[in-house]
Short mmCIF file of C-alpha atoms and ligand atoms in Angstrom, two decimals:
data_model
loop_
_atom_site.label_atom_id
_atom_site.label_comp_id
_atom_site.label_asym_id
_atom_site.label_seq_id
_atom_site.Cartn_x
_atom_site.Cartn_y
_atom_site.Cartn_z
CA MET L 1497 84.81 90.10 239.48
CA ASN L 1498 86.42 87.54 237.27
CA PRO L 1499 84.21 86.85 234.26
CA LEU L 1500 85.46 83.26 234.22
CA PHE L 1501 83.43 82.71 237.32
CA ALA L 1502 80.28 84.54 236.39
CA PHE L 1503 77.40 82.53 237.83
CA ARG L 1504 75.97 80.47 234.94
CA GLY L 1505 78.13 82.54 232.62
CA ARG L 1506 79.67 81.35 229.44
CA PRO L 1507 83.49 81.57 229.04
CA ALA L 1508 85.01 81.34 225.63
CA PRO L 1509 85.13 77.75 224.21
CA SER L 1510 88.92 77.82 223.90
CA VAL L 1511 89.16 78.72 227.60
CA GLU L 1512 86.87 75.79 228.46
CA ILE L 1513 89.01 73.36 226.46
CA LEU L 1514 92.14 74.78 227.93
CA CYS L 1515 90.83 74.32 231.54
CA GLY L 1516 89.79 70.73 230.78
CA VAL L 1517 93.22 69.86 229.38
CA VAL L 1518 95.14 71.67 232.11
CA PHE L 1519 93.25 69.81 234.84
CA ALA L 1520 93.89 66.44 233.27
CA VAL L 1521 97.58 67.17 232.73
CA ALA L 1522 97.98 68.47 236.24
CA LEU L 1523 96.42 65.31 237.58
CA ILE L 1524 98.82 63.15 235.60
CA ALA L 1525 101.77 65.34 236.72
CA ILE L 1526 100.89 64.95 240.38
CA TRP L 1527 100.49 61.21 239.92
CA GLU L 1528 103.88 60.98 238.22
CA ALA L 1529 105.50 62.99 240.93
CA ALA L 1530 103.95 60.93 243.66
CA SER L 1531 105.29 57.71 242.07
CA ASP L 1532 108.74 59.10 241.21
CA LEU L 1533 109.18 60.51 244.69
CA GLY L 1534 108.37 57.09 246.11
CA TRP L 1535 105.21 58.19 248.02
CA ILE L 1536 103.32 55.23 246.62
CA ALA L 1537 104.51 51.70 246.01
CA PRO L 1538 104.75 51.01 242.22
CA THR L 1539 102.87 47.67 242.47
CA PHE L 1540 100.05 49.67 244.04
CA LEU L 1541 100.07 52.63 241.70
CA PRO L 1542 102.71 52.65 238.98
CA SER L 1543 103.70 56.02 237.46
CA PRO L 1544 102.03 57.29 234.28
CA SER L 1545 105.31 56.79 232.39
CA ARG L 1546 105.46 53.13 233.38
CA VAL L 1547 101.82 52.63 232.44
CA ALA L 1548 102.51 54.30 229.11
CA ALA L 1549 105.55 52.04 228.58
CA ALA L 1550 103.44 48.99 229.46
CA THR L 1551 100.77 50.16 226.98
CA TRP L 1552 103.28 50.42 224.28
CA THR L 1553 104.75 46.93 224.91
CA MET L 1554 101.20 45.48 224.95
CA VAL L 1555 100.39 47.17 221.62
CA THR L 1556 103.52 45.94 219.97
CA HIS L 1557 103.82 42.45 221.56
CA GLN L 1558 100.48 41.42 223.06
CA ASN L 1559 97.85 42.44 220.53
CA LEU L 1560 96.33 45.05 222.82
CA LEU L 1561 94.69 46.81 219.87
CA TRP L 1562 93.21 43.51 218.64
CA HIS L 1563 91.74 42.96 222.07
CA ALA L 1564 90.40 46.52 222.10
CA GLY L 1565 88.84 45.86 218.67
CA VAL L 1566 87.22 42.65 219.83
CA SER L 1567 85.72 44.46 222.83
CA THR L 1568 84.52 47.38 220.68
CA VAL L 1569 82.85 45.06 218.19
CA ARG L 1570 81.05 43.20 221.03
CA VAL L 1571 79.84 46.43 222.52
CA TRP L 1572 78.55 47.80 219.23
CA VAL L 1573 76.86 44.60 218.10
CA ALA L 1574 74.99 44.26 221.40
CA PHE L 1575 74.25 47.94 221.51
CA LEU L 1576 72.89 48.05 217.94
CA ILE L 1577 70.71 45.08 218.57
CA ALA L 1578 69.37 46.59 221.77
CA ALA L 1579 68.78 49.99 220.11
CA ALA L 1580 67.14 48.50 217.06
CA MET L 1581 64.74 46.75 219.31
CA ALA L 1582 64.23 49.38 222.01
CA VAL L 1583 63.49 52.40 219.73
CA PRO L 1584 60.48 50.97 217.91
CA ILE L 1585 59.17 49.13 220.97
CA GLY L 1586 59.63 52.15 223.21
CA ILE L 1587 57.84 54.45 220.75
CA LEU L 1588 54.94 51.90 220.47
CA MET L 1589 54.74 51.63 224.23
CA SER L 1590 54.11 55.37 224.49
CA SER L 1591 51.90 55.67 221.40
CA TYR L 1592 49.60 52.80 222.27
CA ARG L 1593 48.90 52.78 225.95
CA ILE L 1594 47.85 49.16 225.77
CA VAL L 1595 51.29 48.12 224.56
CA GLY L 1596 52.86 50.09 227.36
CA ALA L 1597 50.49 48.64 229.95
CA THR L 1598 51.25 45.14 228.70
CA LEU L 1599 55.00 45.40 228.61
CA GLU L 1600 55.94 47.79 231.37
CA PRO L 1601 55.62 45.61 234.49
CA THR L 1602 57.76 42.85 232.96
CA ILE L 1603 60.31 45.23 231.63
CA ASP L 1604 60.51 47.06 234.86
CA PHE L 1605 61.06 43.80 236.71
CA ILE L 1606 63.91 42.68 234.38
CA ARG L 1607 65.41 46.18 234.43
CA TYR L 1608 66.14 45.89 238.14
CA LEU L 1609 67.95 42.49 237.84
CA PRO L 1610 71.67 43.21 238.23
CA VAL L 1611 73.48 41.94 235.19
CA PRO L 1612 76.29 40.19 237.17
CA ALA L 1613 73.64 38.10 238.89
CA LEU L 1614 72.62 36.76 235.57
CA VAL L 1615 76.09 35.77 234.35
CA PRO L 1616 75.86 32.18 235.64
CA LEU L 1617 72.49 31.70 234.01
CA SER L 1618 73.74 33.15 230.78
CA ILE L 1619 76.69 30.76 230.79
CA ILE L 1620 74.36 27.81 231.35
CA TRP L 1621 72.21 28.94 228.45
CA PHE L 1622 74.76 30.17 225.93
CA GLY L 1623 78.09 28.64 227.04
CA ILE L 1624 81.08 30.97 227.14
CA GLY L 1625 81.13 32.00 223.47
CA GLU L 1626 80.18 35.30 221.94
CA GLU L 1627 76.46 34.72 222.55
CA THR L 1628 76.90 35.03 226.27
CA LYS L 1629 78.59 38.38 226.03
CA ILE L 1630 76.11 39.82 223.51
CA PHE L 1631 73.23 38.50 225.61
CA LEU L 1632 74.54 40.05 228.82
CA LEU L 1633 75.12 43.43 227.13
CA TRP L 1634 71.75 43.33 225.50
CA LEU L 1635 70.17 42.43 228.78
CA GLY L 1636 71.84 45.34 230.54
CA THR L 1637 70.86 47.91 227.92
CA PHE L 1638 67.69 46.93 226.15
CA PHE L 1639 65.39 47.01 229.21
CA GLN L 1640 66.81 50.36 230.35
CA LEU L 1641 66.75 51.86 226.88
CA VAL L 1642 63.20 50.80 226.03
CA LEU L 1643 61.83 52.69 229.03
CA LEU L 1644 63.93 55.75 228.32
CA VAL L 1645 62.69 55.80 224.73
CA ALA L 1646 59.09 55.36 225.82
CA ASP L 1647 59.58 58.35 228.14
CA ASP L 1648 61.16 60.45 225.39
CA ALA L 1649 58.25 59.71 223.12
CA ARG L 1650 55.74 60.39 225.80
CA ARG L 1651 57.32 63.79 226.43
CA VAL L 1652 56.75 64.95 222.85
CA PRO L 1653 54.26 67.81 223.23
CA HIS L 1654 50.79 66.71 222.33
CA GLU L 1655 50.35 69.88 220.34
CA TYR L 1656 52.87 68.64 217.75
CA VAL L 1657 50.87 65.47 217.28
CA GLU L 1658 47.61 67.34 216.99
CA ILE L 1659 49.02 69.87 214.50
CA ALA L 1660 49.99 66.97 212.24
CA ARG L 1661 46.70 65.24 212.64
CA THR L 1662 44.73 68.39 211.75
CA LEU L 1663 46.92 68.68 208.65
CA GLY L 1664 45.68 65.24 207.55
CA GLY L 1665 48.52 63.02 208.88
CA GLY L 1666 47.55 59.44 209.73
CA SER L 1667 48.96 57.73 212.86
CA ARG L 1668 51.90 56.23 211.07
CA ALA L 1669 52.79 59.49 209.34
CA VAL L 1670 52.55 61.37 212.64
CA LEU L 1671 54.77 58.80 214.35
CA VAL L 1672 57.50 59.12 211.78
CA ASP L 1673 57.24 62.80 210.84
CA VAL L 1674 56.53 64.21 214.24
CA VAL L 1675 57.08 61.97 217.25
CA PHE L 1676 60.31 60.47 215.98
CA ARG L 1677 61.63 63.87 214.82
CA ALA L 1678 60.64 65.66 217.98
CA MET L 1679 62.27 63.11 220.29
CA GLY L 1680 65.48 62.99 218.17
CA PRO L 1681 67.79 64.99 220.41
CA THR L 1682 66.84 63.23 223.70
CA LEU L 1683 66.94 59.89 221.91
CA VAL L 1684 70.47 60.39 220.68
CA ASP L 1685 71.46 61.52 224.19
CA ASN L 1686 70.00 58.43 225.72
CA LEU L 1687 71.70 56.18 223.17
CA ARG L 1688 74.97 57.82 223.95
CA ILE L 1689 74.53 57.23 227.68
CA THR L 1690 73.43 53.66 227.18
CA LEU L 1691 76.44 52.93 225.01
CA GLY L 1692 78.59 53.84 227.97
CA TRP L 1693 76.79 51.32 230.20
CA CYS L 1694 77.54 48.66 227.62
CA TRP L 1695 81.25 48.92 228.48
CA THR L 1696 80.49 48.30 232.11
CA TYR L 1697 78.65 45.07 231.32
CA LEU L 1698 81.21 44.05 228.68
CA ILE L 1699 84.07 44.06 231.23
CA ILE L 1700 82.00 41.95 233.60
CA ALA L 1701 81.23 39.52 230.85
CA GLU L 1702 84.85 39.41 229.65
CA ILE L 1703 86.25 38.87 233.13
CA VAL L 1704 84.03 35.92 233.72
CA ALA L 1705 83.93 34.21 230.42
CA ALA L 1706 86.40 35.18 227.71
CA ASP L 1707 89.78 34.62 226.26
CA SER L 1708 89.88 37.87 224.40
CA GLY L 1709 88.92 41.48 224.87
CA LEU L 1710 90.04 44.21 227.27
CA GLY L 1711 88.27 42.69 230.23
CA PHE L 1712 90.21 39.47 229.70
CA VAL L 1713 93.47 41.44 229.37
CA ILE L 1714 92.88 43.29 232.58
CA TRP L 1715 91.89 40.22 234.49
CA SER L 1716 94.86 38.16 233.22
CA ALA L 1717 97.30 40.92 234.20
CA ARG L 1718 95.79 41.10 237.68
CA ARG L 1719 96.49 37.51 238.24
CA PHE L 1720 100.23 38.22 237.95
CA VAL L 1721 99.94 41.57 239.74
CA LYS L 1722 101.07 43.35 236.62
CA THR L 1723 99.58 46.61 237.79
CA PRO L 1724 100.91 48.66 234.82
CA GLU L 1725 99.12 46.33 232.46
CA VAL L 1726 95.91 46.41 234.40
CA MET L 1727 96.02 50.16 234.28
CA ALA L 1728 96.90 50.16 230.58
CA GLY L 1729 93.73 48.11 229.92
CA VAL L 1730 91.62 50.44 231.99
CA ILE L 1731 93.01 53.48 230.30
CA VAL L 1732 92.41 52.11 226.81
CA ILE L 1733 88.72 51.67 227.74
CA GLY L 1734 88.71 55.29 229.02
CA ILE L 1735 90.20 56.52 225.76
CA ILE L 1736 87.79 54.61 223.63
CA GLY L 1737 84.92 55.98 225.71
CA LEU L 1738 86.20 59.52 225.54
CA VAL L 1739 86.69 59.39 221.75
CA THR L 1740 83.26 57.71 221.10
CA ASP L 1741 81.55 60.15 223.26
CA GLN L 1742 83.12 63.21 221.62
CA ILE L 1743 82.24 61.78 218.18
CA LEU L 1744 78.66 61.25 219.18
CA ARG L 1745 78.42 64.66 220.72
CA ALA L 1746 79.74 66.19 217.52
CA LEU L 1747 77.20 64.18 215.58
CA HIS L 1748 74.45 65.39 217.89
CA ARG L 1749 75.40 69.02 217.27
CA ARG L 1750 75.42 68.40 213.51
CA MET L 1751 72.15 66.56 213.40
CA PHE L 1752 70.24 68.94 215.65
CA ARG L 1753 71.49 72.30 214.50
CA TYR L 1754 68.17 73.87 215.31
CA LEU L 1755 68.56 73.48 219.04
CA MET Q 1077 22.51 86.55 210.30
CA SER Q 1078 24.13 83.30 209.36
CA ASP Q 1079 23.73 80.67 206.75
CA GLY Q 1080 24.79 78.06 209.18
CA TYR Q 1081 28.06 77.07 207.58
CA LEU Q 1082 29.21 75.65 210.94
CA ARG Q 1083 26.44 74.56 213.29
CA PHE Q 1084 26.45 73.30 216.87
CA GLU Q 1085 23.23 71.44 217.57
CA SER Q 1086 22.56 70.65 221.21
CA VAL Q 1087 26.17 69.97 221.83
CA THR Q 1088 27.30 68.99 225.30
CA LYS Q 1089 30.57 67.69 226.65
CA ARG Q 1090 31.42 65.92 229.87
CA PHE Q 1091 34.82 64.92 231.09
CA GLU Q 1092 33.54 62.57 233.73
CA PRO Q 1093 32.60 63.49 236.32
CA ILE Q 1094 32.40 67.20 235.28
CA GLN Q 1095 30.09 68.84 232.78
CA VAL Q 1096 32.30 71.13 230.70
CA VAL Q 1097 29.93 72.31 227.99
CA ALA Q 1098 26.23 72.75 228.70
CA GLU Q 1099 23.77 72.29 225.85
CA THR Q 1100 24.98 74.65 223.17
CA ASP Q 1101 23.36 75.70 219.87
CA LEU Q 1102 25.27 78.00 217.68
CA SER Q 1103 25.40 78.81 214.01
CA ILE Q 1104 28.35 80.40 212.31
CA ALA Q 1105 28.29 81.96 208.84
CA ARG Q 1106 30.86 81.31 206.15
CA ASN Q 1107 33.79 83.70 206.35
CA ASP Q 1108 32.69 85.01 209.75
CA PHE Q 1109 35.33 85.87 212.31
CA VAL Q 1110 33.80 84.54 215.51
CA VAL Q 1111 35.50 85.02 218.87
CA PHE Q 1112 34.67 82.73 221.80
CA LEU Q 1113 35.05 84.82 224.93
CA GLY Q 1114 34.69 83.52 228.47
CA PRO Q 1115 36.52 83.01 231.71
CA SER Q 1116 39.45 80.66 231.87
CA GLY Q 1117 38.50 77.06 232.26
CA CYS Q 1118 34.89 77.51 231.12
CA GLY Q 1119 35.19 75.16 228.19
CA LYS Q 1120 36.12 77.32 225.15
CA THR Q 1121 39.04 75.17 224.14
CA THR Q 1122 36.94 72.08 224.44
CA LEU Q 1123 34.32 73.60 222.11
CA MET Q 1124 36.91 74.41 219.57
CA ARG Q 1125 38.61 71.05 219.79
CA MET Q 1126 35.27 69.38 219.06
CA VAL Q 1127 35.12 71.39 215.86
CA GLY Q 1128 38.57 70.23 214.98
CA GLY Q 1129 37.74 66.62 215.71
CA LEU Q 1130 40.25 66.38 218.53
CA ASP Q 1131 37.38 65.80 221.04
CA THR Q 1132 33.90 64.40 220.39
CA PRO Q 1133 30.72 65.81 221.86
CA THR Q 1134 29.07 63.77 224.60
CA SER Q 1135 25.78 64.50 222.93
CA GLY Q 1136 24.54 66.57 220.08
CA ARG Q 1137 26.32 67.19 216.83
CA ILE Q 1138 28.45 69.58 214.97
CA LEU Q 1139 27.95 70.11 211.27
CA LEU Q 1140 30.33 71.80 208.84
CA ASP Q 1141 28.80 72.56 205.48
CA ASP Q 1142 25.91 70.22 206.44
CA ARG Q 1143 28.24 67.33 207.09
CA LEU Q 1144 28.95 65.84 210.51
CA VAL Q 1145 32.50 66.69 211.56
CA GLY Q 1146 34.54 63.62 212.24
CA ALA Q 1147 38.25 62.82 212.73
CA PRO Q 1148 40.68 65.74 212.22
CA ASP Q 1149 41.54 66.67 208.67
CA ARG Q 1150 43.13 69.54 206.90
CA ARG Q 1151 39.87 71.37 206.26
CA ARG Q 1152 39.86 72.39 209.92
CA GLY Q 1153 43.26 73.98 210.75
CA MET Q 1154 44.41 74.55 214.26
CA VAL Q 1155 46.73 77.20 215.72
CA PHE Q 1156 47.73 76.59 219.31
CA GLN Q 1157 49.16 79.03 221.89
CA SER Q 1158 52.36 77.05 222.51
CA TYR Q 1159 54.35 74.43 220.61
CA SER Q 1160 52.67 75.94 217.56
CA SER Q 1161 55.56 75.26 215.13
CA PHE Q 1162 58.01 72.42 214.77
CA PRO Q 1163 61.47 73.39 216.12
CA TRP Q 1164 63.30 71.00 213.74
CA LEU Q 1165 61.92 72.63 210.63
CA THR Q 1166 62.80 76.06 209.27
CA VAL Q 1167 60.14 78.73 208.83
CA ALA Q 1168 59.67 77.67 205.24
CA GLY Q 1169 59.77 74.01 206.27
CA ASN Q 1170 57.07 74.57 208.78
CA ILE Q 1171 54.79 76.29 206.21
CA ALA Q 1172 55.56 73.49 203.71
CA PHE Q 1173 54.60 70.93 206.39
CA GLY Q 1174 51.02 72.20 206.04
CA MET Q 1175 50.94 70.51 202.66
CA ARG Q 1176 52.87 67.48 203.61
CA TYR Q 1177 49.82 65.13 203.37
CA ARG Q 1178 48.37 66.71 200.24
CA ASP Q 1179 48.93 64.55 197.18
CA ASP Q 1180 46.90 66.81 194.91
CA LEU Q 1181 49.68 69.39 194.67
CA ARG Q 1182 52.86 69.07 192.62
CA ALA Q 1183 56.16 69.95 194.28
CA ALA Q 1184 56.35 73.20 192.22
CA GLU Q 1185 52.90 74.25 193.37
CA LYS Q 1186 53.80 73.54 196.94
CA ALA Q 1187 56.96 75.67 196.72
CA GLU Q 1188 54.91 78.46 195.15
CA ARG Q 1189 52.40 78.32 198.00
CA VAL Q 1190 55.17 78.43 200.57
CA ASP Q 1191 56.51 81.60 198.96
CA HIS Q 1192 53.02 83.07 198.78
CA TYR Q 1193 52.32 82.62 202.51
CA LEU Q 1194 55.82 83.66 203.50
CA GLY Q 1195 55.06 86.91 201.76
CA LEU Q 1196 51.56 87.15 203.22
CA ILE Q 1197 52.89 87.01 206.73
CA GLY Q 1198 55.97 89.05 205.89
CA LEU Q 1199 58.61 86.51 206.85
CA GLU Q 1200 60.43 86.14 203.50
CA ALA Q 1201 63.69 87.24 205.11
CA PHE Q 1202 63.31 84.50 207.78
CA ALA Q 1203 62.53 81.63 205.51
CA ASP Q 1204 65.61 79.66 206.50
CA HIS Q 1205 65.48 80.42 210.20
CA TYR Q 1206 64.58 77.87 212.78
CA PRO Q 1207 61.72 78.71 215.18
CA ASN Q 1208 63.92 79.20 218.23
CA ARG Q 1209 65.82 81.96 216.36
CA ILE Q 1210 62.75 84.07 215.75
CA SER Q 1211 60.38 85.90 218.10
CA GLY Q 1212 57.26 84.38 219.61
CA GLY Q 1213 55.12 86.63 217.40
CA MET Q 1214 56.85 85.33 214.28
CA ARG Q 1215 56.35 81.81 215.45
CA GLN Q 1216 52.59 82.40 215.69
CA ARG Q 1217 52.59 83.87 212.18
CA VAL Q 1218 54.40 80.78 210.94
CA ALA Q 1219 51.70 78.68 212.44
CA ILE Q 1220 48.97 80.70 210.81
CA ALA Q 1221 50.71 80.53 207.48
CA ARG Q 1222 51.09 76.78 207.83
CA THR Q 1223 47.42 76.32 208.42
CA LEU Q 1224 46.56 78.57 205.48
CA ALA Q 1225 49.01 76.77 203.22
CA ALA Q 1226 47.32 73.49 204.12
CA GLY Q 1227 44.24 74.92 202.42
CA SER Q 1228 41.96 74.71 205.41
CA ASP Q 1229 38.38 76.01 205.09
CA ILE Q 1230 38.12 77.06 208.69
CA LEU Q 1231 40.73 78.42 211.06
CA LEU Q 1232 40.53 77.35 214.70
CA MET Q 1233 42.80 79.44 216.93
CA ASP Q 1234 43.14 78.76 220.63
CA GLU Q 1235 44.50 81.88 222.38
CA PRO Q 1236 47.22 82.11 219.73
CA PHE Q 1237 48.51 85.48 221.02
CA GLY Q 1238 48.12 84.63 224.73
CA ALA Q 1239 51.90 84.39 225.37
CA LEU Q 1240 52.90 87.50 223.46
CA ASP Q 1241 53.71 90.99 224.77
CA ALA Q 1242 51.05 93.64 224.38
CA LEU Q 1243 52.62 95.45 221.37
CA THR Q 1244 53.36 92.32 219.37
CA ARG Q 1245 49.88 91.20 220.21
CA GLU Q 1246 48.24 94.35 218.79
CA ARG Q 1247 50.33 94.17 215.63
CA LEU Q 1248 49.43 90.52 215.09
CA GLN Q 1249 45.76 91.23 215.69
CA VAL Q 1250 45.74 93.82 212.91
CA GLU Q 1251 47.56 91.41 210.66
CA LEU Q 1252 45.34 88.48 211.41
CA ARG Q 1253 42.27 90.51 210.62
CA ARG Q 1254 43.82 91.57 207.28
CA VAL Q 1255 44.86 87.99 206.43
CA GLN Q 1256 41.46 86.68 207.39
CA LEU Q 1257 39.65 89.13 205.14
CA HIS Q 1258 42.12 88.52 202.33
CA GLU Q 1259 41.92 84.76 202.51
CA ALA Q 1260 38.20 84.75 203.33
CA LYS Q 1261 38.38 82.00 205.96
CA THR Q 1262 35.80 81.21 208.53
CA THR Q 1263 37.58 81.65 211.83
CA ILE Q 1264 36.96 80.75 215.45
CA PHE Q 1265 39.26 82.54 217.79
CA VAL Q 1266 39.34 81.69 221.46
CA THR Q 1267 40.41 84.25 224.02
CA HIS Q 1268 39.67 85.57 227.52
CA ASP Q 1269 40.86 89.04 226.60
CA VAL Q 1270 37.88 91.35 226.07
CA GLU Q 1271 39.75 93.96 224.08
CA GLU Q 1272 41.22 91.39 221.75
CA ALA Q 1273 37.75 89.91 221.22
CA VAL Q 1274 36.26 93.27 220.33
CA PHE Q 1275 39.03 94.28 218.04
CA LEU Q 1276 39.10 90.99 216.08
CA ALA Q 1277 35.54 89.74 215.97
CA ASP Q 1278 32.76 90.07 213.51
CA ARG Q 1279 30.83 88.43 216.24
CA ILE Q 1280 31.53 87.65 219.82
CA VAL Q 1281 30.02 84.69 221.56
CA VAL Q 1282 30.23 85.13 225.32
CA PHE Q 1283 30.28 82.01 227.51
CA SER Q 1284 29.46 81.57 231.14
CA GLN Q 1285 31.73 79.86 233.63
CA ARG Q 1286 31.91 76.11 233.44
CA PRO Q 1287 29.84 74.41 232.22
CA ALA Q 1288 30.08 76.74 229.18
CA ARG Q 1289 26.75 78.18 228.24
CA ILE Q 1290 26.19 81.00 225.72
CA VAL Q 1291 25.46 84.14 227.65
CA ALA Q 1292 25.30 86.62 224.82
CA GLU Q 1293 26.15 87.07 221.17
CA ILE Q 1294 27.44 90.47 220.06
CA ASP Q 1295 27.44 91.70 216.50
CA VAL Q 1296 30.67 93.69 216.50
CA THR Q 1297 30.84 94.39 212.77
CA GLY Q 1298 27.31 95.82 212.97
CA ARG Q 1299 28.61 98.28 215.56
CA LEU Q 1300 32.18 99.05 214.45
CA GLY Q 1301 32.27 98.04 210.77
CA ALA Q 1302 34.53 95.43 209.23
CA ASP Q 1303 37.60 97.59 208.86
CA ARG Q 1304 39.89 97.36 211.87
CA SER Q 1305 42.94 99.46 212.25
CA LEU Q 1306 44.91 100.48 215.23
CA ASP Q 1307 43.14 103.89 215.25
CA LEU Q 1308 39.91 102.00 215.98
CA ARG Q 1309 41.40 100.93 219.27
CA GLU Q 1310 41.41 104.55 220.46
CA SER Q 1311 37.99 105.41 219.14
CA ARG Q 1312 34.92 106.07 221.28
CA PRO Q 1313 32.68 103.34 219.75
CA PHE Q 1314 35.42 100.74 220.45
CA PHE Q 1315 35.69 101.81 224.04
CA GLU Q 1316 31.96 101.78 224.57
CA LEU Q 1317 31.60 98.33 223.12
CA ARG Q 1318 34.56 97.06 225.12
CA ASN Q 1319 33.02 98.40 228.32
CA GLU Q 1320 29.71 96.87 227.48
CA VAL Q 1321 31.22 93.43 226.92
CA LEU Q 1322 33.34 93.76 230.06
CA HIS Q 1323 30.23 94.61 232.04
CA LEU Q 1324 28.36 91.69 230.52
CA ILE Q 1325 31.18 89.26 231.42
CA ARG Q 1326 31.44 90.54 235.03
CA HIS Q 1327 27.78 90.13 235.58
CA GLU Q 1328 26.88 87.16 233.50
CA SER Q 1329 29.84 84.93 233.51
CA GLY Q 1330 32.19 85.97 236.33
CA ASP Q 1331 35.47 87.80 236.04
CA PRO Q 1332 37.61 86.96 233.02
CA ALA Q 1333 40.79 85.59 234.59
N1 ADP M 424 40.86 65.88 228.55
C1 ADP M 424 40.27 66.37 229.60
N2 ADP M 424 39.94 65.59 230.67
C2 ADP M 424 39.36 66.06 231.76
N3 ADP M 424 39.04 67.34 231.99
C3 ADP M 424 39.28 68.24 230.97
C4 ADP M 424 39.92 67.78 229.73
N4 ADP M 424 40.05 68.87 228.96
C5 ADP M 424 39.56 69.91 229.64
N5 ADP M 424 39.10 69.54 230.83
C6 ADP M 424 38.46 70.34 231.84
O1 ADP M 424 37.41 71.05 231.21
C7 ADP M 424 37.30 72.41 231.63
C8 ADP M 424 37.30 73.33 230.50
O2 ADP M 424 38.56 73.32 229.82
P1 ADP M 424 38.89 74.18 228.60
O3 ADP M 424 37.98 73.80 227.53
O4 ADP M 424 40.32 74.03 228.30
O5 ADP M 424 38.56 75.67 229.13
P2 ADP M 424 39.06 77.04 228.51
O6 ADP M 424 39.69 76.83 227.21
O7 ADP M 424 37.79 77.85 228.43
O8 ADP M 424 40.01 77.66 229.54
C9 ADP M 424 38.47 72.60 232.59
O9 ADP M 424 38.01 72.57 233.89
C10 ADP M 424 39.39 71.48 232.31
O10 ADP M 424 40.05 71.12 233.51
MG1 MG M 425 41.70 77.16 226.73
#
């Protein structure tokens, strides 16, 4: 019996990290070998070393980092606007049934509209400037997030609310001191997941209407079949996602030590 | 036997379409420890929640100290069976939360009261622990301390020990009895456990199956005295009373589930 494979067991954290790294490195090694041995055409799948080289050239000569920064700012601006709206509205929707009943059908309808289908409309409304991108990202996240938040708030045990009320807390106090606190961990998780979706919508927006950002970089490179550059752009998005997610997870652990 | 500190006057409750509480008249004396005993689903929780202001009677009225009870306030403190303490606050933080909405106490006074109640329930050593790091029994003590710290006049406890193992349960019963005497709080304690009822109560009110109707009232302190220790549990009078109540429940209100 190998303890590493104990059903629902818990290996040492160092072992877990090691396994994660080894798997990723092995994948890259196989990929490199496959390209070097000529199993795959380089225009189809260039080797990791070529992608790395392309990344470096793009960083030094083609402002790759600036493009990455532009995309990141777009994502965060839209995400923060969506979150700033979704959190209070979602909590209100679950705290006052009438608010929920009023908004839910409309939100549910819009939520199911695929963002790419709304790109043309967005361009008609906002042109091809920053507004379009922010709008599309907001559209893709706000309506999802608001329902997630409402659900999180709804799932706060009623006992918590009643404890606070029997201690003399008014509705506002209970909302802030209890509902908001109790839903904290799931709220942060949902924000983290929604932030990930923002990147999906961003790339769509930047492919269609932009002259900057990672989506634009990827799409321009594709036009000249510069596969290493396409992959470089994709990998930068992956790295930003990975780093952001790890930071947010660490923050989650710090904020909710009691879990 | 009561000065009518808390009075139910022709109280009924319907959750359409079902009648949950049949017309109930009951009078509870100040500082009395009253246990509501009855089969599961008979309406005990509903009766207690109406005292707390979390539900309102369909007809009739409930008076506390001659005033109609209204919306919840800290005079009527609740202890629930589950989710009884806030997981994001430490033990001390949970107790302090009892005074969160009291503007009449200075910060220093609040801190003193937290220490006092930590001592009373014997959790000084766990002051900085979060609820999920302590046992279920400790969590219920925290909930009791929080309610006491709030300065409630009346303690409403809904099967607070229902989820605990038998030994912890016995220990907490002894402790609750001691704390209740020490703090002199009128207490309503809901349970469907006959032994728990006999051990804790000054007076047991036995309810029928739904719709809850008072089947009997038993003066436990008159029979067993006010002093309750673990020895009492093994005594003859305790057994006799327990069997009597059990018999009563079986025949008057159906099996306690
Ligand atoms: N909010 C409610 N709406 C509808 N029915 C309820 C509600 N609360 C309780 N009931 C019903 O009232 C009956 C009595 O419930 P309760 O007072 O919780 O009983 P007990 O505490 O004695 O087990 C049960 O049948 C329950 O289903
Ligand atoms: Mg109940």
